[in-house]
Amino acid sequence: MAQTQALTQEDRADYARDGFLAIDQVTTPAEVEALRAIYDRLFEEPGLVPDADRFELVGDPDQAPQLPQVTNPERYAPELLATQAFASAQEIARSLLGDEAVSAGMHAIRKPAGSSAETPWHQDEAYWDPAMDHHALSIWIPLQPVDQANGCMQFIPGSHRSGITAHELVNPNAHGLRLTEEPDQEAVVVCALPAGGATVHDSKTVHYTGPNRSAEPRRALIIAFSAP
Ligand code: NI
């Protein structure tokens, strides 16, 4: 795994080839604790986040949340922008996209304990305006250790080089998209990480997270960056 912040030439070559990178640490254990508290407040404090920035990715609106998402959390917890995690993410993004890379907003996905909900195989650009030419990446920071048992990231290496393929809604009443054709399972790379580590992926890279079979919610903070 790559080390914090200072990406090597080899890391950049790996990222260019695979469309993703795993990094062992982007923040401190103390900050992970603080981020967890902020994160839970965003999901639990009534009225803190307006409905316009709350989404359900896979479940029906009248069910218990299956895969709740908060978009633009930095608007409601601006201290997120003053963290080591954000500074590290920005440095990583600039070393991969160039010095003109800017933050394109955060989001948070909290996968409930014991949930069977998957975040289906998708490309992030499928959610975006196809008229634009995107030069973007996302940095996904777990706030507890993650592996296949609680929904770590999984990728298809090299999938960022074949354009955007067809997607469909997972559920007509929810917001999540999935590839209409499942990728070849033999190609999958599973990225277990420590708390406060990160994966970085291109906006065209095919990725997935599995169900959270653990007894704790799986918290992940995602920071997007784009360059002109
Ligand atoms: Ni995604």
CSV table of C-alpha atoms and ligand atoms in Angstrom, one decimal:
chain,number,residue,atom,x,y,z
A,1,MET,CA,0.0,0.0,0.0
A,2,ALA,CA,1.1,3.6,-0.6
A,3,GLN,CA,2.2,5.8,2.3
A,4,THR,CA,0.4,8.9,3.4
A,5,GLN,CA,0.4,12.0,1.2
A,6,ALA,CA,3.7,11.8,-0.7
A,7,LEU,CA,2.8,9.5,-3.6
A,8,THR,CA,5.8,8.1,-5.5
A,9,GLN,CA,6.2,7.8,-9.2
A,10,GLU,CA,5.3,4.2,-8.9
A,11,ASP,CA,2.1,5.0,-7.1
A,12,ARG,CA,1.1,7.3,-9.9
A,13,ALA,CA,2.0,4.7,-12.5
A,14,ASP,CA,-0.1,2.1,-10.6
A,15,TYR,CA,-3.0,4.6,-10.5
A,16,ALA,CA,-2.8,5.3,-14.2
A,17,ARG,CA,-2.8,1.6,-15.1
A,18,ASP,CA,-5.4,0.3,-12.6
A,19,GLY,CA,-7.7,3.4,-12.0
A,20,PHE,CA,-7.4,3.0,-8.2
A,21,LEU,CA,-4.9,3.1,-5.4
A,22,ALA,CA,-5.0,2.0,-1.7
A,23,ILE,CA,-3.3,4.1,0.9
A,24,ASP,CA,-2.6,2.9,4.4
A,25,GLN,CA,-3.1,6.2,6.3
A,26,VAL,CA,-4.5,9.7,5.5
A,27,THR,CA,-5.3,10.8,9.0
A,28,THR,CA,-4.5,10.0,12.7
A,29,PRO,CA,-6.4,7.6,15.0
A,30,ALA,CA,-7.5,10.6,17.2
A,31,GLU,CA,-8.9,12.4,14.1
A,32,VAL,CA,-10.7,9.2,13.1
A,33,GLU,CA,-12.5,9.3,16.5
A,34,ALA,CA,-13.5,12.9,16.0
A,35,LEU,CA,-14.7,12.2,12.4
A,36,ARG,CA,-16.9,9.4,13.6
A,37,ALA,CA,-18.6,11.7,16.1
A,38,ILE,CA,-19.2,14.3,13.3
A,39,TYR,CA,-20.4,11.6,11.0
A,40,ASP,CA,-23.0,10.2,13.4
A,41,ARG,CA,-24.3,13.6,14.1
A,42,LEU,CA,-24.9,14.2,10.4
A,43,PHE,CA,-27.0,11.1,10.2
A,44,GLU,CA,-28.8,11.3,13.6
A,45,GLU,CA,-29.3,14.9,14.6
A,46,PRO,CA,-32.8,16.0,13.6
A,47,GLY,CA,-32.9,19.0,11.3
A,48,LEU,CA,-29.1,19.2,10.9
A,49,VAL,CA,-29.1,18.0,7.2
A,50,PRO,CA,-32.0,19.1,5.1
A,51,ASP,CA,-33.9,16.5,3.0
A,52,ALA,CA,-32.3,17.9,-0.2
A,53,ASP,CA,-29.0,16.4,1.0
A,54,ARG,CA,-30.3,13.1,2.3
A,55,PHE,CA,-30.7,10.1,-0.1
A,56,GLU,CA,-31.5,6.4,0.1
A,57,LEU,CA,-29.5,4.5,-2.4
A,58,VAL,CA,-31.2,1.2,-2.6
A,59,GLY,CA,-34.3,0.8,-0.2
A,60,ASP,CA,-37.9,2.0,-0.5
A,61,PRO,CA,-38.7,5.3,1.2
A,62,ASP,CA,-41.2,3.6,3.6
A,63,GLN,CA,-38.6,1.1,4.8
A,64,ALA,CA,-35.9,1.4,7.4
A,65,PRO,CA,-32.8,2.9,5.8
A,66,GLN,CA,-30.8,0.4,3.9
A,67,LEU,CA,-28.1,2.5,2.5
A,68,PRO,CA,-28.5,6.1,3.6
A,69,GLN,CA,-26.3,8.8,2.1
A,70,VAL,CA,-25.6,12.4,3.1
A,71,THR,CA,-24.4,14.7,0.4
A,72,ASN,CA,-22.4,17.9,0.9
A,73,PRO,CA,-21.8,17.1,4.7
A,74,GLU,CA,-19.2,19.9,4.8
A,75,ARG,CA,-22.0,22.5,4.5
A,76,TYR,CA,-23.4,21.2,7.9
A,77,ALA,CA,-20.1,20.3,9.5
A,78,PRO,CA,-17.6,22.8,8.1
A,79,GLU,CA,-14.9,21.5,10.5
A,80,LEU,CA,-14.6,18.6,8.0
A,81,LEU,CA,-12.7,21.0,5.7
A,82,ALA,CA,-10.1,21.8,8.5
A,83,THR,CA,-9.1,18.1,9.0
A,84,GLN,CA,-5.9,16.3,8.3
A,85,ALA,CA,-8.0,13.9,6.2
A,86,PHE,CA,-9.1,16.7,3.9
A,87,ALA,CA,-5.6,18.1,3.6
A,88,SER,CA,-4.2,14.7,2.8
A,89,ALA,CA,-6.9,14.0,0.3
A,90,GLN,CA,-6.2,17.3,-1.4
A,91,GLU,CA,-2.5,16.6,-1.7
A,92,ILE,CA,-3.2,13.1,-3.1
A,93,ALA,CA,-5.7,14.6,-5.6
A,94,ARG,CA,-3.2,17.2,-6.7
A,95,SER,CA,-0.4,14.7,-7.2
A,96,LEU,CA,-2.7,12.6,-9.5
A,97,LEU,CA,-4.8,15.3,-11.3
A,98,GLY,CA,-2.4,18.2,-11.2
A,99,ASP,CA,-2.1,21.3,-9.0
A,100,GLU,CA,-5.3,22.8,-10.4
A,101,ALA,CA,-7.4,20.0,-8.8
A,102,VAL,CA,-10.1,21.4,-6.5
A,103,SER,CA,-12.6,19.8,-4.1
A,104,ALA,CA,-15.9,18.8,-5.8
A,105,GLY,CA,-17.6,18.1,-2.5
A,106,MET,CA,-17.9,15.4,0.1
A,107,HIS,CA,-20.5,12.7,0.7
A,108,ALA,CA,-21.0,10.1,3.4
A,109,ILE,CA,-22.5,6.6,3.1
A,110,ARG,CA,-23.4,4.8,6.3
A,111,LYS,CA,-24.0,1.1,5.9
A,112,PRO,CA,-26.1,-0.2,8.8
A,113,ALA,CA,-24.9,-3.1,11.0
A,114,GLY,CA,-26.0,-6.5,9.8
A,115,SER,CA,-27.3,-5.0,6.5
A,116,SER,CA,-27.6,-7.1,3.4
A,117,ALA,CA,-27.4,-3.9,1.2
A,118,GLU,CA,-24.7,-3.8,-1.4
A,119,THR,CA,-23.5,-0.7,-3.1
A,120,PRO,CA,-23.8,-2.2,-6.6
A,121,TRP,CA,-21.1,-2.3,-9.3
A,122,HIS,CA,-21.0,1.2,-10.9
A,123,GLN,CA,-18.9,4.0,-12.3
A,124,ASP,CA,-19.3,7.3,-10.5
A,125,GLU,CA,-19.6,9.2,-13.8
A,126,ALA,CA,-22.8,7.4,-14.6
A,127,TYR,CA,-24.4,9.8,-12.1
A,128,TRP,CA,-23.0,12.9,-13.8
A,129,ASP,CA,-23.7,15.0,-16.8
A,130,PRO,CA,-22.6,12.9,-19.9
A,131,ALA,CA,-22.1,16.1,-21.9
A,132,MET,CA,-19.1,17.0,-19.8
A,133,ASP,CA,-15.6,15.5,-20.1
A,134,HIS,CA,-14.7,14.6,-16.6
A,135,HIS,CA,-11.2,14.5,-15.1
A,136,ALA,CA,-12.0,13.5,-11.5
A,137,LEU,CA,-11.4,11.1,-8.7
A,138,SER,CA,-12.9,10.2,-5.3
A,139,ILE,CA,-11.0,9.4,-2.1
A,140,TRP,CA,-12.9,7.0,0.1
A,141,ILE,CA,-11.9,7.1,3.8
A,142,PRO,CA,-13.2,4.3,6.2
A,143,LEU,CA,-13.7,5.4,9.8
A,144,GLN,CA,-13.2,1.8,11.1
A,145,PRO,CA,-11.1,-1.1,9.8
A,146,VAL,CA,-12.8,-2.5,6.6
A,147,ASP,CA,-12.6,-5.8,4.8
A,148,GLN,CA,-15.0,-8.0,2.9
A,149,ALA,CA,-17.1,-8.7,6.0
A,150,ASN,CA,-18.2,-5.1,6.5
A,151,GLY,CA,-18.2,-3.6,3.0
A,152,CYS,CA,-14.7,-2.5,1.9
A,153,MET,CA,-14.1,-1.2,-1.6
A,154,GLN,CA,-13.7,-3.6,-4.5
A,155,PHE,CA,-12.5,-2.6,-8.0
A,156,ILE,CA,-12.1,-3.8,-11.5
A,157,PRO,CA,-8.5,-2.8,-12.5
A,158,GLY,CA,-8.2,-1.0,-15.8
A,159,SER,CA,-12.0,-0.5,-16.1
A,160,HIS,CA,-11.5,3.3,-16.2
A,161,ARG,CA,-10.0,3.0,-19.7
A,162,SER,CA,-13.1,1.6,-21.5
A,163,GLY,CA,-15.5,4.6,-21.2
A,164,ILE,CA,-18.9,4.7,-19.4
A,165,THR,CA,-21.1,1.6,-19.9
A,166,ALA,CA,-24.8,1.2,-19.5
A,167,HIS,CA,-26.3,1.6,-16.0
A,168,GLU,CA,-29.9,1.2,-14.6
A,169,LEU,CA,-31.6,2.2,-11.3
A,170,VAL,CA,-31.3,-0.5,-8.5
A,171,ASN,CA,-34.8,0.4,-7.4
A,172,PRO,CA,-37.1,2.9,-9.1
A,173,ASN,CA,-37.8,4.5,-5.7
A,174,ALA,CA,-34.2,5.0,-4.8
A,175,HIS,CA,-31.1,6.8,-6.1
A,176,GLY,CA,-28.5,4.0,-6.6
A,177,LEU,CA,-27.3,3.0,-10.1
A,178,ARG,CA,-25.8,-0.3,-11.1
A,179,LEU,CA,-24.1,-1.6,-14.3
A,180,THR,CA,-26.7,-3.5,-16.4
A,181,GLU,CA,-24.0,-6.3,-16.8
A,182,GLU,CA,-22.1,-7.6,-13.8
A,183,PRO,CA,-18.3,-7.5,-14.3
A,184,ASP,CA,-16.2,-10.6,-14.4
A,185,GLN,CA,-15.7,-11.7,-10.8
A,186,GLU,CA,-12.3,-13.1,-11.5
A,187,ALA,CA,-11.0,-9.6,-12.2
A,188,VAL,CA,-12.1,-8.2,-8.8
A,189,VAL,CA,-9.5,-6.7,-6.4
A,190,VAL,CA,-10.7,-6.4,-2.8
A,191,CYS,CA,-9.2,-3.5,-0.8
A,192,ALA,CA,-9.2,-4.1,3.0
A,193,LEU,CA,-7.9,-1.0,4.9
A,194,PRO,CA,-7.2,0.2,8.4
A,195,ALA,CA,-9.4,2.9,9.9
A,196,GLY,CA,-8.2,6.2,8.5
A,197,GLY,CA,-6.7,4.6,5.4
A,198,ALA,CA,-8.1,5.4,1.9
A,199,THR,CA,-8.8,4.2,-1.5
A,200,VAL,CA,-8.5,6.6,-4.5
A,201,HIS,CA,-10.4,5.9,-7.6
A,202,ASP,CA,-10.9,7.5,-11.0
A,203,SER,CA,-14.5,8.6,-11.8
A,204,LYS,CA,-14.6,6.0,-14.5
A,205,THR,CA,-13.3,3.0,-12.5
A,206,VAL,CA,-15.9,0.2,-11.9
A,207,HIS,CA,-16.3,-0.4,-8.1
A,208,TYR,CA,-18.6,-2.0,-5.5
A,209,THR,CA,-19.0,-2.5,-1.7
A,210,GLY,CA,-20.5,-5.6,-0.3
A,211,PRO,CA,-23.0,-6.0,2.6
A,212,ASN,CA,-22.0,-5.0,6.2
A,213,ARG,CA,-22.2,-8.2,8.2
A,214,SER,CA,-20.5,-6.7,11.3
A,215,ALA,CA,-22.2,-5.5,14.4
A,216,GLU,CA,-21.2,-1.8,13.8
A,217,PRO,CA,-22.3,0.6,11.1
A,218,ARG,CA,-19.7,0.9,8.3
A,219,ARG,CA,-18.9,4.6,8.0
A,220,ALA,CA,-17.1,6.0,5.0
A,221,LEU,CA,-16.3,9.6,4.2
A,222,ILE,CA,-15.8,10.3,0.5
A,223,ILE,CA,-14.1,13.4,-0.9
A,224,ALA,CA,-14.3,14.1,-4.6
A,225,PHE,CA,-11.8,16.3,-6.6
A,226,SER,CA,-11.9,17.5,-10.2
A,227,ALA,CA,-9.5,19.3,-12.5
A,228,PRO,CA,-10.4,21.4,-15.6
B,1,NI,NI,-19.1,5.2,-6.4
